[in-house]
Tab-separated table of C-alpha atoms in Angstrom:
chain	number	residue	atom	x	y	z
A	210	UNK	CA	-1.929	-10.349	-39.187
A	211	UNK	CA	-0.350	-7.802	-37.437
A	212	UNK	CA	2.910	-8.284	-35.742
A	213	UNK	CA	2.571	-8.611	-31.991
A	214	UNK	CA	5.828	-8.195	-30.840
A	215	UNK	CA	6.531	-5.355	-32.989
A	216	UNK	CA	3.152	-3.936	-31.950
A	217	UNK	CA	4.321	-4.910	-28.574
A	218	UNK	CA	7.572	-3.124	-28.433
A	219	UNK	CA	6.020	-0.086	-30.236
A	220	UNK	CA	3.331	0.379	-27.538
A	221	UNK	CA	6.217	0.578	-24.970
A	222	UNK	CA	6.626	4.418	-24.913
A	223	UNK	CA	3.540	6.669	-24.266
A	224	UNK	CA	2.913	9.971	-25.417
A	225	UNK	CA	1.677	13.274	-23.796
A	226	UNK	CA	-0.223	14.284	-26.916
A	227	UNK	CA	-3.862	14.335	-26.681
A	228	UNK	CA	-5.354	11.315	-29.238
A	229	UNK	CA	-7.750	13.806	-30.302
A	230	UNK	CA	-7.267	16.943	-32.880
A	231	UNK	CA	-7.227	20.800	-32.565
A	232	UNK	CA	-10.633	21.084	-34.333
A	233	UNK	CA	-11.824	18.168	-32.048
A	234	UNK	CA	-10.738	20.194	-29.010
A	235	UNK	CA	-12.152	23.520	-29.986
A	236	UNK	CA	-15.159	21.905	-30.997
A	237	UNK	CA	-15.810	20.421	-27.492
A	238	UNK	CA	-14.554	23.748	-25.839
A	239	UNK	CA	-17.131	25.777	-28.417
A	240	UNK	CA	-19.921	23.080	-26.783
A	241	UNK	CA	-18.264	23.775	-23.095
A	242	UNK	CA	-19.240	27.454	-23.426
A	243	UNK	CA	-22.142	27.506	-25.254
A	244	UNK	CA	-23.881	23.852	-24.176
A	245	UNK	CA	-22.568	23.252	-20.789
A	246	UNK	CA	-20.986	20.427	-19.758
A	247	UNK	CA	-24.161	18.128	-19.921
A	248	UNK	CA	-24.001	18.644	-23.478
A	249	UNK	CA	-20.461	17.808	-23.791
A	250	UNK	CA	-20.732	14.839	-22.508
A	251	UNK	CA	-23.839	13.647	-24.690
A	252	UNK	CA	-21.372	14.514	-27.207
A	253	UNK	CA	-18.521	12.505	-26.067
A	254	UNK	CA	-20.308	9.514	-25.728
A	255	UNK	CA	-20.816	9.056	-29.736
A	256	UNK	CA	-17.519	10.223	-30.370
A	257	UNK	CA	-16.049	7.602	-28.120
A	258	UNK	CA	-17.956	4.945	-29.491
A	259	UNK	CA	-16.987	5.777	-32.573
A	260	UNK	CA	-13.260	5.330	-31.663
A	261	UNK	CA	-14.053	1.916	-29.920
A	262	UNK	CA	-16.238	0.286	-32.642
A	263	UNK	CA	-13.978	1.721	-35.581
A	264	UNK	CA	-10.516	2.308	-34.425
A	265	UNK	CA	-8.769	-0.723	-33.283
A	266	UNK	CA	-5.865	0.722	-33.015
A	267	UNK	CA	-7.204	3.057	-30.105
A	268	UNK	CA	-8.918	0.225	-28.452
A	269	UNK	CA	-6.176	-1.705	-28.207
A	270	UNK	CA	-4.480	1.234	-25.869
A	271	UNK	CA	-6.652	0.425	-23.017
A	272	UNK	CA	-6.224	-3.641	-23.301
A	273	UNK	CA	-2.529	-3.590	-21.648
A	274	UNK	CA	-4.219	-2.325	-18.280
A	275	UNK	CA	-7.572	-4.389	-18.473
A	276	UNK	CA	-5.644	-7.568	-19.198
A	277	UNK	CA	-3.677	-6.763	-15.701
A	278	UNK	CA	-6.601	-5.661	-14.312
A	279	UNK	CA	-9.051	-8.262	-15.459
A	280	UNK	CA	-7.498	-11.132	-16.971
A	281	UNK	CA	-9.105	-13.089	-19.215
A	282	UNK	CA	-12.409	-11.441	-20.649
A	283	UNK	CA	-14.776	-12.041	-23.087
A	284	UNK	CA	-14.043	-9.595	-26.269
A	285	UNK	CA	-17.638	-7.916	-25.688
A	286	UNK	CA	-16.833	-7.359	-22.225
A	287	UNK	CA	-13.303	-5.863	-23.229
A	288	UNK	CA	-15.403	-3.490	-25.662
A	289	UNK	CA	-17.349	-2.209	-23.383
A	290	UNK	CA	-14.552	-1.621	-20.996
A	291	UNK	CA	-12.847	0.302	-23.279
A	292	UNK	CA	-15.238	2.469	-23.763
A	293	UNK	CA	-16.154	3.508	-20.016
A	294	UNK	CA	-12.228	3.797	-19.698
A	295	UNK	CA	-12.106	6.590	-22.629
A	296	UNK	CA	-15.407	7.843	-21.803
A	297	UNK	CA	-13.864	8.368	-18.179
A	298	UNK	CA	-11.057	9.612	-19.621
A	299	UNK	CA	-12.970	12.380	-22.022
A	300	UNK	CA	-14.918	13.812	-19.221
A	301	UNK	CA	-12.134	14.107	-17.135
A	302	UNK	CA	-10.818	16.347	-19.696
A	303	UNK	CA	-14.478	18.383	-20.128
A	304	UNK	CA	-14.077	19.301	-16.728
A	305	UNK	CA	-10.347	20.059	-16.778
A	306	UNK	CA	-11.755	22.899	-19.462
A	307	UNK	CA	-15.122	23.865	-17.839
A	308	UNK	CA	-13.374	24.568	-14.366
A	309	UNK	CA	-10.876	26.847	-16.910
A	310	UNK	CA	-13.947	28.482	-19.328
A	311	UNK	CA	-17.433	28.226	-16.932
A	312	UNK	CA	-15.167	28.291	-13.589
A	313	UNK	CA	-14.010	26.041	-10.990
A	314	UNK	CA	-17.185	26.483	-8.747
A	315	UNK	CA	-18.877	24.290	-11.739
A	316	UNK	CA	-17.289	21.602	-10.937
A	317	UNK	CA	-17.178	20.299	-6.753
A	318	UNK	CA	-13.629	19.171	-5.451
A	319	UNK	CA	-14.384	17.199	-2.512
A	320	UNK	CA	-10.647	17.609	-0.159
A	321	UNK	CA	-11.460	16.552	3.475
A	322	UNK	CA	-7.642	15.784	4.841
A	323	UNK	CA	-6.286	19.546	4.134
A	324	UNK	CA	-5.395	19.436	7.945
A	325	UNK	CA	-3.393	16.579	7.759
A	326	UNK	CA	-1.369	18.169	4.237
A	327	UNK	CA	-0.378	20.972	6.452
A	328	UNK	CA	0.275	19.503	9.173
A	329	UNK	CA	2.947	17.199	7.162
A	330	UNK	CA	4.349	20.628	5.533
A	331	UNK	CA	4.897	22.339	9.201
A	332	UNK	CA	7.852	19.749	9.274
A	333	UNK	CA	9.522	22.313	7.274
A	334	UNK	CA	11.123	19.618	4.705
A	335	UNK	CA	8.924	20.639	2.247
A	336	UNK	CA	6.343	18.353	0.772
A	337	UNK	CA	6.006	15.460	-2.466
A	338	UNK	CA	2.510	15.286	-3.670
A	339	UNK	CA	2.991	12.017	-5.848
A	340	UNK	CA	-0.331	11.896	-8.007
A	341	UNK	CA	-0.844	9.494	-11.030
A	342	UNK	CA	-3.057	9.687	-14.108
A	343	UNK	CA	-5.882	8.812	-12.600
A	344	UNK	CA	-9.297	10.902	-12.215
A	345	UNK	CA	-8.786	14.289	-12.521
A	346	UNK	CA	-5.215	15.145	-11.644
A	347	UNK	CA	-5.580	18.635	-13.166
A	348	UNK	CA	-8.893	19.151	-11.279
A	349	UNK	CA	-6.857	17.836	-8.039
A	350	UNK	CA	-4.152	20.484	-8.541
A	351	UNK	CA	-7.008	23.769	-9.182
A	352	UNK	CA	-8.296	22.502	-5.369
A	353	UNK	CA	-4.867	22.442	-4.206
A	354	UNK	CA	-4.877	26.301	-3.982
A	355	UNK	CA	-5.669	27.065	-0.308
A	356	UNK	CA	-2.084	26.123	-0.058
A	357	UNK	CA	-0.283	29.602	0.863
A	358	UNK	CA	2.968	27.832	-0.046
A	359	UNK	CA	4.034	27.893	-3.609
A	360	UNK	CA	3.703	24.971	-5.679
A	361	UNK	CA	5.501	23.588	-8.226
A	362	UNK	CA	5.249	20.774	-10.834
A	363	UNK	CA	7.109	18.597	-12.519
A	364	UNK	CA	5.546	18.334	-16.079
A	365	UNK	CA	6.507	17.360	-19.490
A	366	UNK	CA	4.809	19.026	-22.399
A	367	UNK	CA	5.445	18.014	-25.524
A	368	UNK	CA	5.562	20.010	-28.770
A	369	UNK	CA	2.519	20.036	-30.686
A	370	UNK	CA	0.486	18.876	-27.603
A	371	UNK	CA	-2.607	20.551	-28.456
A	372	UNK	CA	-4.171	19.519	-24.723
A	373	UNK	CA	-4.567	22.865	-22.577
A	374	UNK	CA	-4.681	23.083	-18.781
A	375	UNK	CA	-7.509	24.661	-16.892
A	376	UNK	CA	-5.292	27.975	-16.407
A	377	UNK	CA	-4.583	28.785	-20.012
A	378	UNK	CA	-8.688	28.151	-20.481
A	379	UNK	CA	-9.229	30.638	-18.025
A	380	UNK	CA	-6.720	33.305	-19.309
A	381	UNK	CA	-4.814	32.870	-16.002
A	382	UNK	CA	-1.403	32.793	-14.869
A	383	UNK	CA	-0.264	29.003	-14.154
A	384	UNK	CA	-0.788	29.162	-10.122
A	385	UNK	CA	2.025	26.196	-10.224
A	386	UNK	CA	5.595	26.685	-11.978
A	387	UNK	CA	6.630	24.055	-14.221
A	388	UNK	CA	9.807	22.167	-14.038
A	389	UNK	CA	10.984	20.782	-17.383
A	390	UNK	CA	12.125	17.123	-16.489
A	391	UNK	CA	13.710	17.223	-19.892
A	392	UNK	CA	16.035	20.303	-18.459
A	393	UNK	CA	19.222	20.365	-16.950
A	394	UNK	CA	19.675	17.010	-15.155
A	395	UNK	CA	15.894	15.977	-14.866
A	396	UNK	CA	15.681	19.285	-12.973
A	397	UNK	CA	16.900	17.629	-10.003
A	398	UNK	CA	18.641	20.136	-8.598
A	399	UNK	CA	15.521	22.746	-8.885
A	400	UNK	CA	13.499	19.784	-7.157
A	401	UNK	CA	15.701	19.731	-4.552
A	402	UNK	CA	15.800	23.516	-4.434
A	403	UNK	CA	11.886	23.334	-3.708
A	404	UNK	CA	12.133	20.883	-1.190
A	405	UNK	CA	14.724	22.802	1.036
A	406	UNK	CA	12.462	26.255	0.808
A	407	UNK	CA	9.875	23.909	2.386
A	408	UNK	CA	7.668	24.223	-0.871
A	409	UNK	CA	5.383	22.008	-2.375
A	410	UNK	CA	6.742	19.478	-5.017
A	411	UNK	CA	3.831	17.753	-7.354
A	412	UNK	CA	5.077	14.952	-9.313
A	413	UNK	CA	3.422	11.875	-11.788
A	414	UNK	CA	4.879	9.124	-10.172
A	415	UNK	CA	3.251	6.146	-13.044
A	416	UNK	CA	5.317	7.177	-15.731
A	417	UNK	CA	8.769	7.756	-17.062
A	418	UNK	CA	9.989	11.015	-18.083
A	419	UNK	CA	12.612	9.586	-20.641
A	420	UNK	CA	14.437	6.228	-20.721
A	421	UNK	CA	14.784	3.471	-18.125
A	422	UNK	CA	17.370	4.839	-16.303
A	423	UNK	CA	16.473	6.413	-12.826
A	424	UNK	CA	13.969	3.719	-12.297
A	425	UNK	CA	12.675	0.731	-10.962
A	426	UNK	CA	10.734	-2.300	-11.683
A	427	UNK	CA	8.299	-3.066	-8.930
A	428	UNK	CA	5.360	-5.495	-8.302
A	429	UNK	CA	1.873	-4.153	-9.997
A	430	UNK	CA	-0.922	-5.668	-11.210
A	431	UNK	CA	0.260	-8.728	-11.322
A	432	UNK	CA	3.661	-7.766	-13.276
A	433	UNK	CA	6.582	-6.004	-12.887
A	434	UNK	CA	6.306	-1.989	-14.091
A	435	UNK	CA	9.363	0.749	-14.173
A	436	UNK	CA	8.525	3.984	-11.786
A	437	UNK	CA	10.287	6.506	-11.714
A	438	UNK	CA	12.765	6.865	-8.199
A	439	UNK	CA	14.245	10.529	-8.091
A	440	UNK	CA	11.479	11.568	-6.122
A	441	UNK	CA	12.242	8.754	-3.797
A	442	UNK	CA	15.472	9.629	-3.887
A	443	UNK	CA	15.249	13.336	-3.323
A	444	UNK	CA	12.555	12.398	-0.507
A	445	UNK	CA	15.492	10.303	1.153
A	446	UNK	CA	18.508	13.226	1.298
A	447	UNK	CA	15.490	16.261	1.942
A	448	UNK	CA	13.440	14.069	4.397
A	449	UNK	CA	10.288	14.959	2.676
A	450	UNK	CA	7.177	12.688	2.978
A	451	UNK	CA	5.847	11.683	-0.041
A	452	UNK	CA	2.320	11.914	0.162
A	453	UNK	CA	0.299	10.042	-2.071
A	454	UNK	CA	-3.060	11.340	-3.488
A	455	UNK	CA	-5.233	11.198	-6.033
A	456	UNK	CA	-8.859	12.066	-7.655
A	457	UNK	CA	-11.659	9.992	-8.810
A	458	UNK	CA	-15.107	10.915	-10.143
A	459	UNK	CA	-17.121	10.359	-7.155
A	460	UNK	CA	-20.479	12.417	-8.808
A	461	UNK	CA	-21.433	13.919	-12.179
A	462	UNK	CA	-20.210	17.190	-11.765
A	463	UNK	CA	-17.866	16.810	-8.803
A	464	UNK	CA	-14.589	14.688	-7.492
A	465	UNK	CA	-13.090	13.492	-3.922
A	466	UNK	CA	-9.554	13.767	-3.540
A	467	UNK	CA	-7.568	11.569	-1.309
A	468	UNK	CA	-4.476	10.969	0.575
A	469	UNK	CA	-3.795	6.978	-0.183
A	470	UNK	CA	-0.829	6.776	1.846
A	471	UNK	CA	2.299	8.776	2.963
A	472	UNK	CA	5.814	7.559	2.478
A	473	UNK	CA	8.800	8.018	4.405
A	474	UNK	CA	12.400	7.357	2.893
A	475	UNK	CA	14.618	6.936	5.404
A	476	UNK	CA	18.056	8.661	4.474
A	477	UNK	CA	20.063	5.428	4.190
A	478	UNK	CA	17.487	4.423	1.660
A	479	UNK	CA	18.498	6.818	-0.801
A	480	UNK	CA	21.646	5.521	-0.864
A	481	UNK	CA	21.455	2.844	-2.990
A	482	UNK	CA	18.888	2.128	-5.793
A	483	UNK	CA	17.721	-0.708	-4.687
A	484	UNK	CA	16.747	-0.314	-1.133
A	485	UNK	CA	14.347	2.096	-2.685
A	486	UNK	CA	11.993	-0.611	-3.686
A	487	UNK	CA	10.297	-0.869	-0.846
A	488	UNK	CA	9.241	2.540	-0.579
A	489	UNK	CA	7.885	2.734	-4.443
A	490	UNK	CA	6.274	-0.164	-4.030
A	491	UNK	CA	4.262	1.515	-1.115
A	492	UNK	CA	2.980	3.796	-3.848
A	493	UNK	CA	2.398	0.921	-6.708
A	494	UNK	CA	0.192	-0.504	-3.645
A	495	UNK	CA	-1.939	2.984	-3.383
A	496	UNK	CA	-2.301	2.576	-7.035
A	497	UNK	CA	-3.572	-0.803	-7.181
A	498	UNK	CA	-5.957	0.111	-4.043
A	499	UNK	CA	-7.108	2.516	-6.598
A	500	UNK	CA	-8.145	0.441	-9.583
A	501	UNK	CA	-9.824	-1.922	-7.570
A	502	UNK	CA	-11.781	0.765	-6.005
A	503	UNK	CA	-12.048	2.583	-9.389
A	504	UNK	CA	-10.797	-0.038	-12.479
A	505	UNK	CA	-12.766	2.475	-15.250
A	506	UNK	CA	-10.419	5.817	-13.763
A	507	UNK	CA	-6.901	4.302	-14.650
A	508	UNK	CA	-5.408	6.626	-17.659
A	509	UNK	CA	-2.044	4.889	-18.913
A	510	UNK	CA	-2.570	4.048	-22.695
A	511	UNK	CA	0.453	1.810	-23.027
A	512	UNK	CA	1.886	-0.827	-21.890
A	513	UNK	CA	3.815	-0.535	-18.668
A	514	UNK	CA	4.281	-3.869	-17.668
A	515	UNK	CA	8.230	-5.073	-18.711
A	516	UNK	CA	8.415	-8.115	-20.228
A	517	UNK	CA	9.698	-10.419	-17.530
A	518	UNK	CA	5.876	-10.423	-16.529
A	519	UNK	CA	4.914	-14.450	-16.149
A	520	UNK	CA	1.625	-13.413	-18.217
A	521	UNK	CA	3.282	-12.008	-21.081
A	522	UNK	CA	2.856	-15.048	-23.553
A	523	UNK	CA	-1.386	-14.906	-22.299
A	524	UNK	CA	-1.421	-11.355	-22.384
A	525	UNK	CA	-0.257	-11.359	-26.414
A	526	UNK	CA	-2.508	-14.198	-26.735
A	527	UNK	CA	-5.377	-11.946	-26.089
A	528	UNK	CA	-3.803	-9.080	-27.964
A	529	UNK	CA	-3.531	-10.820	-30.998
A	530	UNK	CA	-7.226	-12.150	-30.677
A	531	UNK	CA	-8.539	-8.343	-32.742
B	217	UNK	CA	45.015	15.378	0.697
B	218	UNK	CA	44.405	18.610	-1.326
B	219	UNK	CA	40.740	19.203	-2.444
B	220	UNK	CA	40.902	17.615	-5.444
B	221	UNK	CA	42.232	14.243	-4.485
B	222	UNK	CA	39.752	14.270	-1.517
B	223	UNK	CA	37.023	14.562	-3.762
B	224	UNK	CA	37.914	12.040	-6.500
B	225	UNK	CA	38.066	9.396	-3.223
B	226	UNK	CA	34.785	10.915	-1.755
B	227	UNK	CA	33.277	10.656	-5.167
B	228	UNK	CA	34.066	6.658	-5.594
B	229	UNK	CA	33.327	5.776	-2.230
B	230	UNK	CA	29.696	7.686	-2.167
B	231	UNK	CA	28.393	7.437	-5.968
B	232	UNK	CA	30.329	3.657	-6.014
B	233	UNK	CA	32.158	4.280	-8.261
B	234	UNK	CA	34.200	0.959	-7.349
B	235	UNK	CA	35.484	0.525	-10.639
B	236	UNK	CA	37.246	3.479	-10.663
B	237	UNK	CA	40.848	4.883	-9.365
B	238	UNK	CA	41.111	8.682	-7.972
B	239	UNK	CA	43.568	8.582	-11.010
B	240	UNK	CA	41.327	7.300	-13.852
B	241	UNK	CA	39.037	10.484	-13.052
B	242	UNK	CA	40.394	13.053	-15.300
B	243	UNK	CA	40.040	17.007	-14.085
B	244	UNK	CA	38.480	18.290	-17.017
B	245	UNK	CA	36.257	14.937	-18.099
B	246	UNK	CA	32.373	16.029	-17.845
B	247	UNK	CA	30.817	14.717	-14.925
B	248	UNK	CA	27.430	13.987	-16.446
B	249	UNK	CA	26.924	11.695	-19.206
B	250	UNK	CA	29.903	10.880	-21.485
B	251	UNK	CA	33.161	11.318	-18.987
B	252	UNK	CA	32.778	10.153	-15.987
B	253	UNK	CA	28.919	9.094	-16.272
B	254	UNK	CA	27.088	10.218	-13.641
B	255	UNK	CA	22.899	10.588	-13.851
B	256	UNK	CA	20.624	13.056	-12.681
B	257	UNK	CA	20.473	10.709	-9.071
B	258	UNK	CA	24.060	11.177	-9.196
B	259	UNK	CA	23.522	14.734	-9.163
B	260	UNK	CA	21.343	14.294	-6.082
B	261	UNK	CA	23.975	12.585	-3.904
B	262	UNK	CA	26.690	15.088	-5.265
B	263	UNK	CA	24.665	17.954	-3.830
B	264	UNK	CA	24.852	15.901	-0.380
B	265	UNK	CA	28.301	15.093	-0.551
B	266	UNK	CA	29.679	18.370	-1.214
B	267	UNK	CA	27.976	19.587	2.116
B	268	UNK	CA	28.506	16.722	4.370
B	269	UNK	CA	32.158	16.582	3.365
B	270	UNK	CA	33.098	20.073	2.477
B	271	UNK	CA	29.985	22.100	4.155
B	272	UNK	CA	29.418	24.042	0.710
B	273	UNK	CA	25.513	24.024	-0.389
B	274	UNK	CA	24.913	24.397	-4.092
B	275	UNK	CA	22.029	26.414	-3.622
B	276	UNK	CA	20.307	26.464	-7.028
B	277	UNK	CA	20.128	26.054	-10.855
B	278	UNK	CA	22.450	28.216	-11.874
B	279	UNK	CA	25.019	27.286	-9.049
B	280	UNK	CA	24.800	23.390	-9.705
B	281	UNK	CA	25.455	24.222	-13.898
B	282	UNK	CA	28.675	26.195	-13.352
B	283	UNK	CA	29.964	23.546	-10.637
B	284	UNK	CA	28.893	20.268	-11.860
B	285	UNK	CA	30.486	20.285	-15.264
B	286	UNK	CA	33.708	18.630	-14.180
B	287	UNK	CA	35.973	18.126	-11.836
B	288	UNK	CA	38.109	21.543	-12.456
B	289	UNK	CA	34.784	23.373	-11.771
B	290	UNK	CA	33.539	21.418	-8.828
B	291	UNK	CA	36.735	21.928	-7.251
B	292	UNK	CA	36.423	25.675	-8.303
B	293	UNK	CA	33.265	26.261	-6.892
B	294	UNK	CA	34.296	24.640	-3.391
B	295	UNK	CA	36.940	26.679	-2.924
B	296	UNK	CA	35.667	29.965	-3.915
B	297	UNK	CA	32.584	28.763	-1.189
B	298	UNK	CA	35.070	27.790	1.386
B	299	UNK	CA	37.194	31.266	0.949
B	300	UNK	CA	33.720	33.166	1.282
């Protein structure tokens, strides 16, 4: 039997590597341009199945969030949950590369609160789009262009990640630039930068870019999960709202954007870690709204929840069940 | 209070660094990580600091790298800023 606590502990950190390999890429991209996306996805479907039915190991990825999400389910039921979630998850990325090789009219970006996004950045403090890895993010940011205001994100790419944004499929300059949260102090200080130009600041606000530190634990599906604060924190000094948003598959070839919420940090909040909590777990709430609204659209592969959660001892119950 | 005494107090009372004397900071100790160990929110508040207490605006990257790598170079940096 394998250990659960040591497969526990291991499943702690996540990875930005795609699961897949370079051949299995190129072989969906070759099927992108020469198929259409239809025939991608007819594709995918096997391929996915394949993973579920004979790669526990990748199964087991999704059963951290469906145990939160879920509870107790029948193992069947977790199957077959599994597999929407990485099916979900697999067309998200064919359309991430058709909008880069085919173009972005292929796939429809439904966006119907643009007023209200510049109305918040005519406050002149700049703007925090907080997404999450949910839907589509990369699809979000392509519709994200009428913006006349440069963006920038805050994005960690790992080497040897093999996973290509819809840009570098078209041939095209990044419209965004990057900041490395592995640079000079988290990149803080070019956040900040951003903020008082009255720019456009995109962040992932699920996950951790590096340890524990600048974080913290927060109610979330029924456990307690680190998020990342130094958005929060910047937000507070800058006065930038933090406007939440994200994508989900609303029709074959198309997605809706939305704003779930916007956040204000007051400046006093900023000044201590902990008065922060209320204001992150304003955005845990938009992301719970979200996987009740769209449970099969939630990509975090690990498991976020810390260990103080009162369901551990069920949730490694069910782990250890396959 | 010179500069450099007023910042080591304005640096425990704002980052809380309670534990600490203006003293126990030592000029040339790195700021960030070993030294005096400050984080990247750290960083965040020092940017504020320096302009609500000294009206000097680290204004990007490059800036923030020279200044914040102790307290020699923070004081440094104010002072050239305040002479300009």
């Amino acid at each position: 039997m394998v250990d659960i606590k040591q497969k526990y502990n291991s499943s702690k950190k996540w990875t930005a590597k795609s699961i897949g390999s370079r051949f299995q890429h190129n072989f969906f991209y070759f099927l992108i341009k020469h198929g259409g996306r239809e025939t991608a996805y007819f594709f995918l479907s096997f391929i996915v199945l394949f993973y579920i039915l004979c790669k526990p190991s990748i199964r087991r990825k999704t059963d951290y969030y469906l145990f939160h999400r879920f509870k107790r389910r029948c193992f069947v039921q977790r199957l077959a949950d599994s597999y929407k979630i990485y099916l979900n998850l697999g067309k998200s990325l064919i359309d991430k590369a058709v909008i880069g090789l085919l173009g972005e009219n292929k796939i429809a970006m439904e966006f119907f609160e643009r007023e209200k996004l510049l109305g918040l950045l005519q406050e002149g403090r700049g703007l925090i789009l907080m997404m999450a890895h949910v839907g589509c993010w990369q699809a979000a940011m392509s519709a994200l262009r009428f913006f006349k205001t440069p963006v920038h994100l805050l994005l960690l790419r790992e080497e040897g990640d093999i996973d290509r944004h819809y840009f570098e499929h078209a041939g095209i300059a990044s419209p965004y630039r990057i900041i490395d949260p592995t640079g000079y102090l988290g990149g803080v200080l070019e956040m900040m930068q951003v903020l008082r130009a009255g720019e456009i600041l995109c962040v992932m606000g699920d996950r951790l870019l590096g340890g524990k530190k600048g974080s913290l634990a927060v109610d979330f599906l029924g456990g307690k999960v680190l998020f990342p604060i130094s958005a929060f924190k910047i937000a507070s000094v800058t006065g930038a709202p933090i406007v939440a948003m994200n994508s989900y598959k609303s029709c074959s070839s198309g997605y809706t954007l939305e704003i779930s919420g916007i956040i204000r940090v007051p400046a006093e909040a900023g000044k201590h870690e902990q008065d922060l909590v209320p204001y992150v777990r304003e955005f845990a709430l938009t992301l719970e709204s979200y996987t009740t609204a769209h449970p099969y659209q939630f990509f975090n592969f690990y498991d976020m929840w810390i260990e103080d959660s009162q369901n551990t001892e069920e949730k490694r119950g069910i782990l250890n069940e396959h | 209070m010179n500069i450099k005494e007023n910042l080591k107090k304005i640096l425990i009372e704002e980052l809380n660094l309670d534990d600490l004397t203006p003293e126990e900071i030592e000029d040339d100790a790195p700021l960030f990580g070993e030294g005096l160990g400050l984080d990247s929110l750290d960083a965040v508040e020092l940017v504020v600091l320096l302009e609500k207490h000294f009206g000097v605006e680290v204004k990007n990257l490059d800036e923030g790298r020279a200044a914040f790598q102790s307290i020699n170079t923070l004081v440094a940096f104010i002072e050239e800023r305040l002479v300009q």
